[in-house]
CSV table of C-alpha atoms in Angstrom, one decimal:
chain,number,residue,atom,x,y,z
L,1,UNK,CA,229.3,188.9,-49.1
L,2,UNK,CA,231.6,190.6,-47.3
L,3,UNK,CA,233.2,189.2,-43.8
L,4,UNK,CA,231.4,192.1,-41.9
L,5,UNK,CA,228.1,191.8,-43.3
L,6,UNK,CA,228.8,187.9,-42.4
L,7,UNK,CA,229.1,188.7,-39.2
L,8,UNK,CA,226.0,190.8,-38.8
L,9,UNK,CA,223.8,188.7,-40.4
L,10,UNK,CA,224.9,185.5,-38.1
L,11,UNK,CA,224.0,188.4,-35.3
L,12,UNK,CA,220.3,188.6,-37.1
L,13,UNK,CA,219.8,185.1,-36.8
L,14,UNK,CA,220.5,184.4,-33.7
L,15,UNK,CA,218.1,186.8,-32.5
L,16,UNK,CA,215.8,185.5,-35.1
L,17,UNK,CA,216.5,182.4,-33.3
L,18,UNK,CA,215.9,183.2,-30.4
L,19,UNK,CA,212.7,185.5,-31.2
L,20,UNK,CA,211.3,182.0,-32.7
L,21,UNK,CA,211.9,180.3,-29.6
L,22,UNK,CA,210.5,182.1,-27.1
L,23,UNK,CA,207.0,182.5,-29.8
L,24,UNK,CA,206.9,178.6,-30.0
L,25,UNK,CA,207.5,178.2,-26.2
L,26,UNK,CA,204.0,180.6,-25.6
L,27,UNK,CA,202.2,178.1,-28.4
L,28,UNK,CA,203.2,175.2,-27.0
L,29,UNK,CA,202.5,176.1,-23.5
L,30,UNK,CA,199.0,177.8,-24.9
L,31,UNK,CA,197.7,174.3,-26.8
L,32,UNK,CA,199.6,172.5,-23.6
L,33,UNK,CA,196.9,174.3,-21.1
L,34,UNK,CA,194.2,173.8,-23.8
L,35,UNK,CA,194.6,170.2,-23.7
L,36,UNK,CA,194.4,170.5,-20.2
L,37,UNK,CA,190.8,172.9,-19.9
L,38,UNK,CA,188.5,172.6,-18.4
L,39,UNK,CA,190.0,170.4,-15.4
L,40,UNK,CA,193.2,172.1,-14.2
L,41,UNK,CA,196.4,169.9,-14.1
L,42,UNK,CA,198.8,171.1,-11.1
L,43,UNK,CA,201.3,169.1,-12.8
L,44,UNK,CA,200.6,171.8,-16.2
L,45,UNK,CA,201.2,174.8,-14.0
L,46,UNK,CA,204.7,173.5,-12.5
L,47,UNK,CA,206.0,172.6,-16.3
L,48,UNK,CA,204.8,176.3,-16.9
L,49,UNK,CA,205.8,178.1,-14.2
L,50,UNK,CA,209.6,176.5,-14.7
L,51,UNK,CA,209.0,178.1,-18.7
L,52,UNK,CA,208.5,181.0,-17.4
L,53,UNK,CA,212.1,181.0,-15.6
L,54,UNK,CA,213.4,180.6,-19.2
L,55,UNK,CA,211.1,183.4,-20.9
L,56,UNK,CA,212.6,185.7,-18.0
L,57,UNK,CA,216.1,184.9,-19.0
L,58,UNK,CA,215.6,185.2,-22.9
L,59,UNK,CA,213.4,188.4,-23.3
L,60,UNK,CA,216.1,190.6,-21.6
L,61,UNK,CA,218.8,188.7,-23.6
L,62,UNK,CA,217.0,189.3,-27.0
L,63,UNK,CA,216.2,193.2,-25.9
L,64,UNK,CA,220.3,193.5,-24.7
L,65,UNK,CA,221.5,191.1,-28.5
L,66,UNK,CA,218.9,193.6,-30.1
L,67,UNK,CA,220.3,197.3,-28.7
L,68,UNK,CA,223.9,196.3,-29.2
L,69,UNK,CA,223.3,195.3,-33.1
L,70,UNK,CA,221.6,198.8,-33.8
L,71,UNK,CA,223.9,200.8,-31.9
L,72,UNK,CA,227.5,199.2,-33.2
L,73,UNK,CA,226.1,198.1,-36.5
L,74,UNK,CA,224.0,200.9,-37.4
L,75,UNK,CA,221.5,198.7,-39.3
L,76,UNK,CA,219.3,200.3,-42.1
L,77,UNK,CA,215.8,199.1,-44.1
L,78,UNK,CA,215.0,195.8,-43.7
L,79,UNK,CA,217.6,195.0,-40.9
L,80,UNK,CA,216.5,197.4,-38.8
L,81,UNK,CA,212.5,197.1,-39.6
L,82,UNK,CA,213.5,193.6,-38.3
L,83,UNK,CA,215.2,194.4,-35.2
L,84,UNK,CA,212.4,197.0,-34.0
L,85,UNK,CA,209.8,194.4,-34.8
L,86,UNK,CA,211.5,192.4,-32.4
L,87,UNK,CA,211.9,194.6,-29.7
L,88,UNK,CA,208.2,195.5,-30.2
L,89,UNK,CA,206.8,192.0,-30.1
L,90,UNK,CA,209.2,190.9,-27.1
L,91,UNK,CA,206.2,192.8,-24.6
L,92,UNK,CA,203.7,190.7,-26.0
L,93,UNK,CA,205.4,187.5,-25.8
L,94,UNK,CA,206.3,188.1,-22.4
L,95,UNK,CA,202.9,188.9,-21.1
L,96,UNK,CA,201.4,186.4,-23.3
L,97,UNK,CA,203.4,183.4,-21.2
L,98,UNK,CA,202.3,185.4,-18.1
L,99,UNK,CA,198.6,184.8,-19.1
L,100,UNK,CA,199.0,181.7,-20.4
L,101,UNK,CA,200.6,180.6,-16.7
L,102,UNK,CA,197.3,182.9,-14.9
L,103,UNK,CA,195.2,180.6,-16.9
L,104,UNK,CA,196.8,177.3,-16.1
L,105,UNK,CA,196.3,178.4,-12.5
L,106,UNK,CA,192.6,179.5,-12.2
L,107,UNK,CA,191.8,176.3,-13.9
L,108,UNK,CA,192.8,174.4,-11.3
L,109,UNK,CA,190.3,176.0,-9.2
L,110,UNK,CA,187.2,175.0,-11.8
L,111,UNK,CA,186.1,171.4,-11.8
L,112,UNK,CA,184.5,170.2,-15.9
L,113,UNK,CA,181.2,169.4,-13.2
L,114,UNK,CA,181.0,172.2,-12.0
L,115,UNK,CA,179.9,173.9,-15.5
L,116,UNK,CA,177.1,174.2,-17.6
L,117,UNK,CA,177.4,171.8,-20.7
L,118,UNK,CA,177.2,175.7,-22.8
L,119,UNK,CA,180.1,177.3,-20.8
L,120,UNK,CA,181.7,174.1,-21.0
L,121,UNK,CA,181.7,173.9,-24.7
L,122,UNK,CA,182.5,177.7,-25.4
L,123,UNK,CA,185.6,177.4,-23.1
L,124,UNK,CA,186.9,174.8,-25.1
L,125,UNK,CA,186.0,176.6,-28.9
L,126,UNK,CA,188.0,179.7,-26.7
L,127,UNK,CA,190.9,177.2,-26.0
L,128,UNK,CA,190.8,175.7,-29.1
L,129,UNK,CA,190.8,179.0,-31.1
L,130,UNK,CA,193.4,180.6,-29.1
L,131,UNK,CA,195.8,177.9,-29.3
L,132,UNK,CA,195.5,177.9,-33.5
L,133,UNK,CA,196.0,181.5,-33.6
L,134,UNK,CA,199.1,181.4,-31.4
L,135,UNK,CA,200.3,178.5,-33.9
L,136,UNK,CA,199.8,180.6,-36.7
L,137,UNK,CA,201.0,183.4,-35.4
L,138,UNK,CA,204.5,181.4,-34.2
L,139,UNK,CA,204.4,180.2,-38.0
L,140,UNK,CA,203.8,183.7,-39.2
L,141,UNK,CA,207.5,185.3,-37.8
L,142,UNK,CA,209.1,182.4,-38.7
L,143,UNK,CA,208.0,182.0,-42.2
L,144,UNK,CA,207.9,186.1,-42.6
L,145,UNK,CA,204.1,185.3,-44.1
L,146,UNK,CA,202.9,188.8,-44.1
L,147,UNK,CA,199.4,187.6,-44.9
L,148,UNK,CA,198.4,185.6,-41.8
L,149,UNK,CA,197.6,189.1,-40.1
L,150,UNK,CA,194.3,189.6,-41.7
L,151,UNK,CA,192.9,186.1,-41.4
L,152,UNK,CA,194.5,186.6,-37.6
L,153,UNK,CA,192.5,189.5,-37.2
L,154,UNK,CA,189.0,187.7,-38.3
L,155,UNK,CA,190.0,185.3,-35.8
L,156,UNK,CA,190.3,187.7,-32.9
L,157,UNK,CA,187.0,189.1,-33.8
L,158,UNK,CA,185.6,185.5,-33.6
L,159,UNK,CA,187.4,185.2,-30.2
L,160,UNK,CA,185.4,188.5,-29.3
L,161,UNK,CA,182.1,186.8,-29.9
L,162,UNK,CA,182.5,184.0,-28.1
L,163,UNK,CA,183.9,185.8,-25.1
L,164,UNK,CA,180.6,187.9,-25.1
L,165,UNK,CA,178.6,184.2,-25.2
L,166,UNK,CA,180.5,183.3,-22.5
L,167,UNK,CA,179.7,186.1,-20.5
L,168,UNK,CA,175.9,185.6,-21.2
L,169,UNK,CA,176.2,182.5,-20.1
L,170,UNK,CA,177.6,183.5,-17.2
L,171,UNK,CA,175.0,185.8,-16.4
L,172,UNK,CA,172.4,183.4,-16.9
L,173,UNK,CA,173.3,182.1,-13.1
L,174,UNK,CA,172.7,178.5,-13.9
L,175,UNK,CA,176.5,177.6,-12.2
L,176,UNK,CA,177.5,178.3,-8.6
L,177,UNK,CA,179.2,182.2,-7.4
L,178,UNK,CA,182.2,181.0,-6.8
L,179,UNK,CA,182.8,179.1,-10.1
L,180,UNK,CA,180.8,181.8,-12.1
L,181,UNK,CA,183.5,184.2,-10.4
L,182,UNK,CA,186.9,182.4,-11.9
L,183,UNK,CA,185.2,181.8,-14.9
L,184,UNK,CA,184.8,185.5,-15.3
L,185,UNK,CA,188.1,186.3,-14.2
L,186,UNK,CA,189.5,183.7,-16.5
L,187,UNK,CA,187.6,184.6,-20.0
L,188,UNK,CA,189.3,188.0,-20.9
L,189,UNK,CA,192.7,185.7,-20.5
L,190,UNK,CA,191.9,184.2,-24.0
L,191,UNK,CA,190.9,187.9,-24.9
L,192,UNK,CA,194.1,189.2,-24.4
L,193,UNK,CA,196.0,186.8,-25.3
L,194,UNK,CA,194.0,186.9,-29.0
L,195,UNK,CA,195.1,190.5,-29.0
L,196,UNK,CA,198.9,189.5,-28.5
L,197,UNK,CA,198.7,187.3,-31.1
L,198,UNK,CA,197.1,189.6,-33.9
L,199,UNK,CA,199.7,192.4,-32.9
L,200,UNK,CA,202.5,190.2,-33.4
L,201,UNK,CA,201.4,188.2,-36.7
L,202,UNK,CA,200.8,192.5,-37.3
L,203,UNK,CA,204.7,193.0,-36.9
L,204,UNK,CA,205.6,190.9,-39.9
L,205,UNK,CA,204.0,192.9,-42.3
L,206,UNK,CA,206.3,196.0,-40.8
L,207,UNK,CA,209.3,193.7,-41.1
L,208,UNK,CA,208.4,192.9,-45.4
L,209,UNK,CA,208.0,196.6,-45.8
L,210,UNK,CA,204.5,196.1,-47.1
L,211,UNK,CA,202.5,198.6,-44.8
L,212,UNK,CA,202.2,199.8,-41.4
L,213,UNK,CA,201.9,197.4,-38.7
L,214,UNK,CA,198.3,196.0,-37.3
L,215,UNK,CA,198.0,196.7,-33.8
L,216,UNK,CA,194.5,195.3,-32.0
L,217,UNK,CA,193.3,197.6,-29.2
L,218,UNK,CA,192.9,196.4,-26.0
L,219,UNK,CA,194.5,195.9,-22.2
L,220,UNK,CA,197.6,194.0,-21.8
């Protein structure tokens, strides 16, 4: 291999590298709030809120590593399907720690006694489910497994359905205004953060060269 392909491959891995760590941060923070649900832990939300420091620091350093490799290296096919994939997906992981650290924060404010035992249970199948798809999709980019975006996207639309059981739920008025408020507030949090994670697991079939990219609709 030649010494200036060396080079620009030890370039490609270290924003590989770095790609992978910032996706395993939002996984571990996601199953670290999940563990937390439905009783808030202050103590969760200062661990996250110091994460979020580091996120801030690495997504501009990834974009910056990213730029300067396509415009000095002049990268073609899969090299620079990869490096567009990762200044695509570096949005979502951003704004994905952002939710995940809103959601540490307006559980705080919700006591597990304050629920209805149904509320109760589909906030943790929410948790639950968001936290395995964020795994999933960490393991996805980091073992290039194209294939994890379909079985991601049947597991968005089963976040979908219990979202609207939630919302039922939450319409039935059998829990207290201010309680039925942040728990409306803090449902489309696992929404979104579904959405991020089916868009990014989306990415790596873009990056094999197998197809176009799966991008779920929906607010960020």
């Amino acid at each position: 291999m030649p010494e200036q392909r060396q080079a620009f491959q030890r370039e490609l891995d270290a924003i590989d590298a770095k790609v992978i760590e910032l996706s395993a941060l939002v996984a571990a923070d996601l199953a670290r709030v999940t563990r937390a649900l439905p009783n808030g832990d202050h103590e969760v939300v200062r661990v996250l809120a110091e994460h979020e420091l580091v996120i801030d620091l690495l997504g501009p350093e990834i974009e910056k590593l990213v730029k300067t490799a396509i415009l000095l290296q002049a990268p073609v096919a899969s090299d620079l399907r990869f490096l567009l994939c990762a200044l695509r997906i570096l949005p979502e992981l951003e704004h994905s720690h952002h939710l995940v650290v809103q959601l540490a924060s307006r559980a705080t404010r919700i006591r597990s006694e304050d629920l209805s035992a149904r509320s109760r249970e589909l906030v943790e199948r929410m948790g639950d489910l968001a936290s395995d798809m964020w795994r999933r999709t960490a393991d996805s980019w980091y073992q290039r497994d194209h294939s994890a975006a379909a079985v991601l996207a049947v597991r968005g639309n089963e976040m979908d359905e219990l979202h609207a059981s939630l919302i039922a739920e939450l319409s039935s008025g059998r829990m207290t205004l201010p309680v039925t408020i942040e728990m409306t507030l803090m449902a489309p949090l696992y929404e979104r953060l579904s959405d991020h994670a089916v868009n990014i697991a989306g990415q790596v079939i873009y990056i094999a060269g197998s197809g176009p990219s799966v991008v779920r609709a929906g607010p960020l």
